[in-house]
Tab-separated table of C-alpha atoms in Angstrom:
chain	number	residue	atom	x	y	z
Z	5	UNK	CA	-86.648	45.966	-49.707
Z	6	UNK	CA	-85.070	49.511	-49.592
Z	7	UNK	CA	-83.972	48.739	-46.030
Z	8	UNK	CA	-82.230	45.537	-47.111
Z	9	UNK	CA	-80.459	47.319	-49.834
Z	10	UNK	CA	-79.416	50.057	-47.565
Z	11	UNK	CA	-78.086	47.635	-45.136
Z	12	UNK	CA	-76.096	45.802	-47.948
Z	13	UNK	CA	-74.782	49.149	-48.913
Z	14	UNK	CA	-73.683	50.099	-45.548
Z	15	UNK	CA	-72.158	46.685	-44.968
Z	16	UNK	CA	-70.169	47.023	-48.295
Z	17	UNK	CA	-69.138	50.438	-47.366
Z	18	UNK	CA	-68.059	49.247	-43.956
Z	19	UNK	CA	-66.099	46.458	-45.549
Z	20	UNK	CA	-64.553	48.805	-48.059
Z	21	UNK	CA	-63.425	51.073	-45.223
Z	22	UNK	CA	-62.103	48.282	-43.043
Z	23	UNK	CA	-59.963	46.851	-46.073
Z	24	UNK	CA	-59.071	50.390	-47.004
Z	25	UNK	CA	-57.653	51.185	-43.516
Z	26	UNK	CA	-56.004	47.743	-43.198
Z	27	UNK	CA	-54.194	47.136	-46.434
Z	28	UNK	CA	-52.552	50.179	-47.918
Z	29	UNK	CA	-49.400	51.616	-46.415
Z	30	UNK	CA	-49.015	55.030	-44.812
Z	31	UNK	CA	-48.889	58.160	-46.780
Z	32	UNK	CA	-45.801	60.323	-46.286
Z	33	UNK	CA	-46.336	63.860	-44.688
Z	34	UNK	CA	-43.609	66.310	-45.476
Z	35	UNK	CA	-42.698	68.364	-42.378
Z	36	UNK	CA	-40.469	71.307	-41.434
Z	37	UNK	CA	-38.277	71.579	-38.267
Z	38	UNK	CA	-41.074	73.463	-36.413
Z	39	UNK	CA	-43.306	70.527	-36.941
Z	40	UNK	CA	-40.828	68.174	-35.563
Z	41	UNK	CA	-40.104	70.378	-32.557
Z	42	UNK	CA	-43.911	70.396	-31.954
Z	43	UNK	CA	-44.041	66.649	-32.136
Z	44	UNK	CA	-41.153	66.625	-29.660
Z	45	UNK	CA	-43.227	68.838	-27.291
Z	46	UNK	CA	-46.405	66.861	-27.491
Z	47	UNK	CA	-47.916	67.036	-23.994
Z	48	UNK	CA	-49.757	63.822	-24.260
Z	49	UNK	CA	-49.487	60.860	-21.914
Z	50	UNK	CA	-48.127	58.738	-24.737
Z	51	UNK	CA	-44.797	57.285	-25.325
Z	52	UNK	CA	-43.651	58.593	-28.672
Z	53	UNK	CA	-40.977	56.462	-30.456
Z	54	UNK	CA	-39.541	58.531	-33.126
Z	55	UNK	CA	-36.951	56.905	-35.523
Z	56	UNK	CA	-34.782	58.922	-37.885
Z	57	UNK	CA	-34.205	56.815	-40.945
Z	58	UNK	CA	-33.630	57.187	-44.691
Z	59	UNK	CA	-34.266	54.993	-47.678
Z	60	UNK	CA	-30.333	55.131	-48.455
Z	61	UNK	CA	-29.341	54.093	-44.860
Z	62	UNK	CA	-28.836	50.399	-44.836
Z	63	UNK	CA	-28.828	49.859	-40.936
Z	64	UNK	CA	-32.083	52.012	-40.829
Z	65	UNK	CA	-33.795	49.676	-43.316
Z	66	UNK	CA	-32.637	46.695	-41.375
Z	67	UNK	CA	-34.393	48.271	-38.279
Z	68	UNK	CA	-37.547	49.164	-39.823
Z	69	UNK	CA	-39.283	45.919	-39.235
Z	70	UNK	CA	-38.609	46.167	-35.533
Z	71	UNK	CA	-40.285	49.554	-35.397
Z	72	UNK	CA	-43.198	48.053	-37.500
Z	73	UNK	CA	-43.440	45.277	-35.109
Z	74	UNK	CA	-43.606	47.563	-32.135
Z	75	UNK	CA	-46.164	49.718	-33.782
Z	76	UNK	CA	-48.328	46.682	-34.190
Z	77	UNK	CA	-47.546	45.180	-30.695
Z	78	UNK	CA	-48.396	48.459	-28.801
Z	79	UNK	CA	-51.274	49.323	-30.965
Z	80	UNK	CA	-53.880	49.365	-28.258
Z	81	UNK	CA	-51.575	51.079	-25.881
Z	82	UNK	CA	-50.368	54.836	-25.577
Z	83	UNK	CA	-47.320	54.052	-27.666
Z	84	UNK	CA	-46.849	55.886	-31.040
Z	85	UNK	CA	-44.202	54.885	-33.589
Z	86	UNK	CA	-43.193	57.582	-35.842
Z	87	UNK	CA	-40.539	57.204	-38.639
Z	88	UNK	CA	-38.999	60.331	-39.733
Z	89	UNK	CA	-37.354	60.081	-43.024
Z	90	UNK	CA	-34.127	62.212	-43.795
Z	91	UNK	CA	-34.419	61.551	-47.395
Z	92	UNK	CA	-34.422	64.587	-49.819
Z	93	UNK	CA	-37.893	65.980	-50.486
Z	94	UNK	CA	-37.113	65.559	-54.160
Z	95	UNK	CA	-36.972	61.843	-53.732
Z	96	UNK	CA	-40.486	61.797	-51.834
Z	97	UNK	CA	-42.439	60.048	-54.564
Z	98	UNK	CA	-39.559	58.269	-56.316
Z	99	UNK	CA	-37.747	56.683	-53.145
Z	100	UNK	CA	-39.712	57.407	-49.999
Z	101	UNK	CA	-43.297	56.541	-50.990
Z	102	UNK	CA	-42.094	53.587	-52.983
Z	103	UNK	CA	-40.223	52.306	-50.173
Z	104	UNK	CA	-43.078	52.804	-47.723
Z	105	UNK	CA	-45.353	50.926	-50.205
Z	106	UNK	CA	-43.027	48.163	-50.907
Z	107	UNK	CA	-42.525	47.509	-47.128
Z	108	UNK	CA	-46.184	48.103	-46.567
Z	109	UNK	CA	-45.269	50.393	-43.450
Z	110	UNK	CA	-48.217	51.020	-41.114
Z	111	UNK	CA	-46.447	53.373	-38.713
Z	112	UNK	CA	-46.859	56.944	-39.304
Z	113	UNK	CA	-44.192	58.205	-41.795
Z	114	UNK	CA	-42.973	61.761	-42.136
Z	115	UNK	CA	-40.214	63.433	-44.227
Z	116	UNK	CA	-38.317	66.178	-42.610
Z	117	UNK	CA	-37.637	68.784	-45.299
Z	118	UNK	CA	-34.532	70.562	-43.956
Z	119	UNK	CA	-31.293	70.741	-45.830
Z	120	UNK	CA	-29.012	72.211	-43.266
Z	121	UNK	CA	-28.471	69.768	-40.399
Z	122	UNK	CA	-26.700	72.256	-38.520
Z	123	UNK	CA	-29.566	74.476	-38.174
Z	124	UNK	CA	-31.670	72.126	-36.255
Z	125	UNK	CA	-30.007	68.906	-35.034
Z	126	UNK	CA	-28.708	70.642	-31.915
Z	127	UNK	CA	-32.200	71.985	-31.204
Z	128	UNK	CA	-33.735	68.766	-31.097
Z	129	UNK	CA	-30.765	66.821	-29.345
Z	130	UNK	CA	-27.303	68.147	-28.675
Z	131	UNK	CA	-25.928	64.798	-28.060
Z	132	UNK	CA	-26.917	63.707	-31.539
Z	133	UNK	CA	-24.018	64.004	-34.046
Z	134	UNK	CA	-26.202	63.624	-37.086
Z	135	UNK	CA	-25.536	60.052	-37.773
Z	136	UNK	CA	-28.550	57.780	-38.507
Z	137	UNK	CA	-30.237	55.502	-37.500
Z	138	UNK	CA	-31.132	57.514	-34.333
Z	139	UNK	CA	-34.129	57.127	-32.099
Z	140	UNK	CA	-35.781	59.097	-29.379
Z	141	UNK	CA	-38.370	57.946	-27.121
Z	142	UNK	CA	-40.334	60.398	-24.862
Z	143	UNK	CA	-43.435	60.823	-22.665
Z	144	UNK	CA	-43.572	64.523	-22.062
Z	145	UNK	CA	-46.513	64.073	-19.609
Z	146	UNK	CA	-44.365	61.837	-17.407
Z	147	UNK	CA	-40.947	63.570	-18.165
Z	148	UNK	CA	-39.463	60.664	-19.653
Z	149	UNK	CA	-36.854	60.922	-22.347
Z	150	UNK	CA	-34.093	58.741	-23.945
Z	151	UNK	CA	-32.001	59.218	-27.113
Z	152	UNK	CA	-29.900	56.571	-28.910
Z	153	UNK	CA	-27.533	57.370	-31.802
Z	154	UNK	CA	-27.213	53.678	-32.832
Z	155	UNK	CA	-28.646	50.848	-34.711
Z	156	UNK	CA	-30.791	48.808	-32.474
Z	157	UNK	CA	-31.706	44.968	-32.329
Z	158	UNK	CA	-35.356	44.051	-31.922
Z	159	UNK	CA	-34.678	43.184	-28.305
Z	160	UNK	CA	-32.922	46.569	-27.586
Z	161	UNK	CA	-36.086	48.326	-29.096
Z	162	UNK	CA	-38.522	46.281	-26.993
Z	163	UNK	CA	-36.343	46.828	-23.903
Z	164	UNK	CA	-36.374	50.551	-24.469
Z	165	UNK	CA	-40.189	50.785	-25.082
Z	166	UNK	CA	-41.005	48.443	-22.031
Z	167	UNK	CA	-38.671	50.735	-19.836
Z	168	UNK	CA	-40.811	53.821	-20.334
Z	169	UNK	CA	-44.310	52.767	-21.444
K	8	UNK	CA	-12.319	58.483	14.921
K	9	UNK	CA	-9.508	59.780	12.745
K	10	UNK	CA	-8.655	56.277	11.770
K	11	UNK	CA	-12.081	55.544	10.642
K	12	UNK	CA	-12.177	58.608	8.402
K	13	UNK	CA	-8.908	57.708	6.614
K	14	UNK	CA	-10.303	54.717	4.548
K	15	UNK	CA	-13.279	56.952	3.547
K	16	UNK	CA	-10.788	59.426	2.291
K	17	UNK	CA	-9.072	56.785	0.292
K	18	UNK	CA	-12.320	55.381	-1.067
K	19	UNK	CA	-13.130	58.861	-2.237
K	20	UNK	CA	-9.857	59.307	-3.831
K	21	UNK	CA	-10.294	56.045	-5.473
K	22	UNK	CA	-13.715	56.960	-6.708
K	23	UNK	CA	-12.409	60.306	-8.088
K	24	UNK	CA	-9.585	58.371	-10.040
K	25	UNK	CA	-12.159	55.909	-11.321
K	26	UNK	CA	-14.412	58.794	-12.516
K	27	UNK	CA	-11.366	60.497	-14.230
K	28	UNK	CA	-10.271	57.117	-15.742
K	29	UNK	CA	-13.681	56.496	-17.073
K	30	UNK	CA	-13.958	59.831	-18.523
K	31	UNK	CA	-10.626	59.770	-20.247
K	32	UNK	CA	-11.251	56.876	-22.839
K	33	UNK	CA	-12.284	58.733	-25.976
K	34	UNK	CA	-15.810	58.014	-25.556
K	35	UNK	CA	-16.782	61.065	-27.570
K	36	UNK	CA	-13.260	61.521	-29.205
K	37	UNK	CA	-11.795	64.987	-29.742
K	38	UNK	CA	-13.366	68.342	-29.057
K	39	UNK	CA	-12.172	71.552	-30.635
K	40	UNK	CA	-8.832	72.622	-28.896
K	41	UNK	CA	-7.758	69.030	-28.309
K	42	UNK	CA	-4.540	67.670	-29.734
K	43	UNK	CA	-5.151	65.131	-32.441
K	44	UNK	CA	-2.863	62.129	-32.766
K	45	UNK	CA	-1.054	61.379	-35.747
K	46	UNK	CA	-1.604	58.016	-37.597
K	47	UNK	CA	0.118	55.631	-39.960
K	48	UNK	CA	-2.378	54.108	-42.391
K	49	UNK	CA	-2.364	52.494	-45.821
K	50	UNK	CA	-3.104	54.756	-48.732
K	51	UNK	CA	-4.639	53.516	-51.931
K	52	UNK	CA	-1.184	53.655	-53.539
K	53	UNK	CA	0.064	51.119	-51.230
K	54	UNK	CA	2.196	53.610	-49.107
K	55	UNK	CA	1.807	54.179	-45.414
K	56	UNK	CA	0.785	57.798	-44.755
K	57	UNK	CA	1.159	59.943	-41.682
K	58	UNK	CA	0.598	63.748	-40.985
K	59	UNK	CA	4.262	63.898	-40.157
K	60	UNK	CA	5.030	63.061	-43.836
K	61	UNK	CA	3.771	66.431	-45.025
K	62	UNK	CA	6.730	68.553	-43.937
K	63	UNK	CA	5.426	71.814	-45.334
K	64	UNK	CA	1.717	71.447	-44.269
K	65	UNK	CA	0.223	73.931	-41.883
K	66	UNK	CA	-2.554	71.532	-40.998
K	67	UNK	CA	-4.829	69.102	-42.524
K	68	UNK	CA	-8.535	68.577	-43.512
K	69	UNK	CA	-8.937	65.138	-42.000
K	70	UNK	CA	-11.971	63.664	-43.565
K	71	UNK	CA	-13.763	60.582	-42.508
K	72	UNK	CA	-15.441	59.367	-45.503
K	73	UNK	CA	-16.256	56.181	-47.591
K	74	UNK	CA	-17.342	54.599	-50.829
K	75	UNK	CA	-20.787	53.611	-49.923
K	76	UNK	CA	-22.560	56.369	-47.999
K	77	UNK	CA	-24.773	58.457	-50.394
K	78	UNK	CA	-23.785	61.507	-48.454
K	79	UNK	CA	-20.010	60.835	-49.015
K	80	UNK	CA	-20.575	60.155	-52.641
K	81	UNK	CA	-22.538	63.554	-52.999
K	82	UNK	CA	-19.579	65.243	-51.303
K	83	UNK	CA	-16.853	63.635	-53.362
K	84	UNK	CA	-16.410	66.522	-55.935
K	85	UNK	CA	-16.550	69.001	-53.119
K	86	UNK	CA	-13.911	67.213	-51.075
K	87	UNK	CA	-11.690	67.262	-54.232
K	88	UNK	CA	-12.390	71.081	-54.540
K	89	UNK	CA	-11.585	71.578	-50.886
K	90	UNK	CA	-8.238	69.901	-51.481
K	91	UNK	CA	-7.451	71.711	-54.590
K	92	UNK	CA	-8.229	75.055	-53.019
K	93	UNK	CA	-6.581	74.563	-49.630
K	94	UNK	CA	-3.565	72.299	-50.236
K	95	UNK	CA	-1.666	75.051	-51.985
K	96	UNK	CA	-2.527	77.034	-48.782
K	97	UNK	CA	-0.979	74.576	-46.642
K	98	UNK	CA	-4.051	72.357	-45.699
K	99	UNK	CA	-4.463	69.243	-47.699
K	100	UNK	CA	-7.112	66.778	-47.348
K	101	UNK	CA	-6.403	63.385	-45.816
K	102	UNK	CA	-9.474	61.111	-46.349
K	103	UNK	CA	-9.861	58.233	-44.142
K	104	UNK	CA	-12.237	55.320	-44.694
K	105	UNK	CA	-13.566	54.209	-41.318
K	106	UNK	CA	-15.795	51.476	-42.246
K	107	UNK	CA	-15.349	47.786	-41.379
K	108	UNK	CA	-15.146	45.717	-44.576
K	109	UNK	CA	-17.004	42.763	-43.084
K	110	UNK	CA	-20.018	45.068	-42.383
K	111	UNK	CA	-19.546	47.025	-45.545
K	112	UNK	CA	-17.753	45.006	-48.211
K	113	UNK	CA	-17.803	47.860	-50.919
K	114	UNK	CA	-15.454	49.814	-48.484
K	115	UNK	CA	-12.679	47.402	-49.070
K	116	UNK	CA	-9.275	48.409	-49.935
K	117	UNK	CA	-9.547	47.290	-53.469
K	118	UNK	CA	-12.873	49.057	-53.824
K	119	UNK	CA	-11.244	52.250	-52.290
K	120	UNK	CA	-8.458	52.002	-54.862
K	121	UNK	CA	-11.105	51.564	-57.660
K	122	UNK	CA	-13.107	54.668	-56.410
K	123	UNK	CA	-9.940	56.760	-55.988
K	124	UNK	CA	-8.928	55.911	-59.576
K	125	UNK	CA	-12.352	56.556	-61.020
K	126	UNK	CA	-12.547	59.929	-59.303
K	127	UNK	CA	-8.772	60.802	-59.749
K	128	UNK	CA	-8.641	61.818	-56.099
K	129	UNK	CA	-5.816	64.204	-55.567
K	130	UNK	CA	-5.447	63.428	-52.000
K	131	UNK	CA	-4.563	60.427	-49.802
K	132	UNK	CA	-7.334	57.993	-49.121
K	133	UNK	CA	-6.468	55.829	-46.220
K	134	UNK	CA	-8.055	52.780	-44.845
K	135	UNK	CA	-8.497	52.681	-41.061
K	136	UNK	CA	-8.722	48.983	-40.763
K	137	UNK	CA	-8.477	48.642	-36.961
K	138	UNK	CA	-10.875	51.632	-36.659
K	139	UNK	CA	-8.497	52.911	-33.927
K	140	UNK	CA	-8.073	56.336	-35.573
K	141	UNK	CA	-11.726	56.749	-36.084
K	142	UNK	CA	-12.364	56.033	-32.463
K	143	UNK	CA	-9.581	58.283	-31.179
K	144	UNK	CA	-10.904	61.219	-33.249
K	145	UNK	CA	-14.539	60.339	-32.313
K	146	UNK	CA	-15.902	60.242	-35.874
K	147	UNK	CA	-19.445	58.965	-35.964
K	148	UNK	CA	-20.645	59.596	-39.427
K	149	UNK	CA	-19.491	59.995	-43.055
K	150	UNK	CA	-18.496	62.465	-44.185
K	151	UNK	CA	-17.062	63.883	-40.767
K	152	UNK	CA	-14.347	66.565	-41.014
K	153	UNK	CA	-11.594	67.416	-38.524
K	154	UNK	CA	-9.454	70.438	-39.517
K	155	UNK	CA	-6.259	70.248	-37.453
K	156	UNK	CA	-3.620	72.851	-37.200
K	157	UNK	CA	0.035	72.273	-36.679
K	158	UNK	CA	1.473	74.109	-33.736
K	159	UNK	CA	4.868	75.321	-33.165
K	160	UNK	CA	5.578	72.453	-31.012
K	161	UNK	CA	4.642	70.195	-33.819
K	162	UNK	CA	1.283	69.107	-32.323
K	163	UNK	CA	-1.944	68.935	-34.220
K	164	UNK	CA	-4.600	71.132	-32.654
K	165	UNK	CA	-8.325	70.509	-33.607
K	166	UNK	CA	-9.679	73.724	-34.989
K	167	UNK	CA	-12.832	72.617	-36.575
K	168	UNK	CA	-15.086	69.538	-36.306
K	169	UNK	CA	-18.070	69.166	-38.629
K	170	UNK	CA	-19.479	69.192	-42.135
K	171	UNK	CA	-18.609	70.662	-45.376
K	172	UNK	CA	-21.488	73.004	-46.111
K	173	UNK	CA	-25.293	73.470	-45.522
K	174	UNK	CA	-26.561	71.524	-48.429
K	175	UNK	CA	-25.472	67.891	-49.075
K	176	UNK	CA	-28.166	67.377	-51.799
K	177	UNK	CA	-27.078	70.047	-53.991
K	178	UNK	CA	-23.860	71.907	-54.293
K	179	UNK	CA	-25.315	74.698	-56.419
K	180	UNK	CA	-27.688	75.602	-53.554
K	181	UNK	CA	-25.170	75.897	-50.931
K	182	UNK	CA	-25.365	79.122	-48.787
K	183	UNK	CA	-23.026	78.387	-46.025
K	184	UNK	CA	-19.630	76.874	-46.627
K	185	UNK	CA	-18.800	75.909	-42.931
K	186	UNK	CA	-15.486	74.202	-43.540
K	187	UNK	CA	-14.088	76.848	-45.992
K	188	UNK	CA	-15.044	79.590	-43.536
K	189	UNK	CA	-13.079	77.899	-40.832
K	190	UNK	CA	-10.154	77.229	-43.161
K	191	UNK	CA	-10.109	80.828	-44.316
K	192	UNK	CA	-10.028	82.095	-40.834
K	193	UNK	CA	-7.230	79.593	-39.906
K	194	UNK	CA	-5.280	80.597	-42.978
K	195	UNK	CA	-5.725	84.322	-41.858
K	196	UNK	CA	-4.330	83.511	-38.319
K	197	UNK	CA	-7.932	84.122	-36.843
K	198	UNK	CA	-9.883	82.038	-34.508
K	199	UNK	CA	-12.494	79.927	-36.064
K	200	UNK	CA	-15.927	81.568	-35.299
K	201	UNK	CA	-17.937	78.439	-35.891
K	202	UNK	CA	-15.706	75.652	-34.885
K	203	UNK	CA	-18.600	72.970	-34.685
K	204	UNK	CA	-21.266	72.061	-37.168
K	205	UNK	CA	-23.353	69.128	-37.701
K	206	UNK	CA	-25.079	67.223	-40.625
K	207	UNK	CA	-27.123	64.202	-41.126
K	208	UNK	CA	-24.844	61.476	-42.384
K	209	UNK	CA	-24.336	57.561	-42.573
K	210	UNK	CA	-23.432	56.044	-39.340
K	211	UNK	CA	-19.897	54.545	-39.424
K	212	UNK	CA	-19.995	50.802	-39.842
K	213	UNK	CA	-18.308	49.350	-36.801
K	214	UNK	CA	-16.874	45.869	-36.692
K	215	UNK	CA	-19.360	43.630	-35.030
K	216	UNK	CA	-17.820	41.875	-32.019
């Protein structure tokens, strides 16, 4: 009897865990430039797809579903989609988290808390003027890297990932 | 043998010229030190405006900005302040809206007029309808500043490209006024010590072809 109860409990726990991981959107971690740099230097044999966006950036919002789609599509492959928000940290709860919830984003979402773009943009990509959306893909283990300062179509994003994955 | 070599030389010359030509179109626009072209664009008051119209100006704060970008809006008051502070010193602001109205309808001429009126812009606010000037300058985001200095030969030399300051979110927390530092140096006849700065901004809304 106890065993059955235990099994039931385990099963329900498992179910809870499963639904809990599947349904809610990602939390948003606030990072500083040093963290972004560490991410850029990740030595893993993984293709990182890092998209710079903001809730106030219309073309960025338009692109988000493509990145979400890629996150889903390459789930079982060494491809990692990370969405780095350029929103103000003051807007974390009121705008960024609500936006992530509303869109049910499953990709990892970070918020870069740096006010002075001039202090860090060149350090991550000298070619970047600071306009968003911008996207970088890299696999440091294989020495692969490409940067785009432009809005992408779904096809362009797929092409970019397929080129390096 | 010599005859065979000649076409190769021609080919190499041709390749060189091609490389030069492909490098020339203002892919990246102006760099500091380049000569900026003048323009003739429609102001919100209906008149066409060129840099050449400002006879007494020593230079200009050419500011690519718009109605719709939250960063541009956050900087509106600071652009007005820049103009009020530096126009008397010979460096007025000329604001240029680079956005295509089909992509960004709220950047239309009438919306520009409305915004200029609401904010009582003391400077010209021009529409770059063909986006030709924006491309020539190489502006990529809003706001994007080009400080140009009039030379003795009448040309406009680019002296500063970049952002206004180090805090778009909060004017009261600004520590580094990049554009003002450049303008102060220029006004004092000095070289600009930090002629290039960057900031996060909205991408320019290019016409879809």
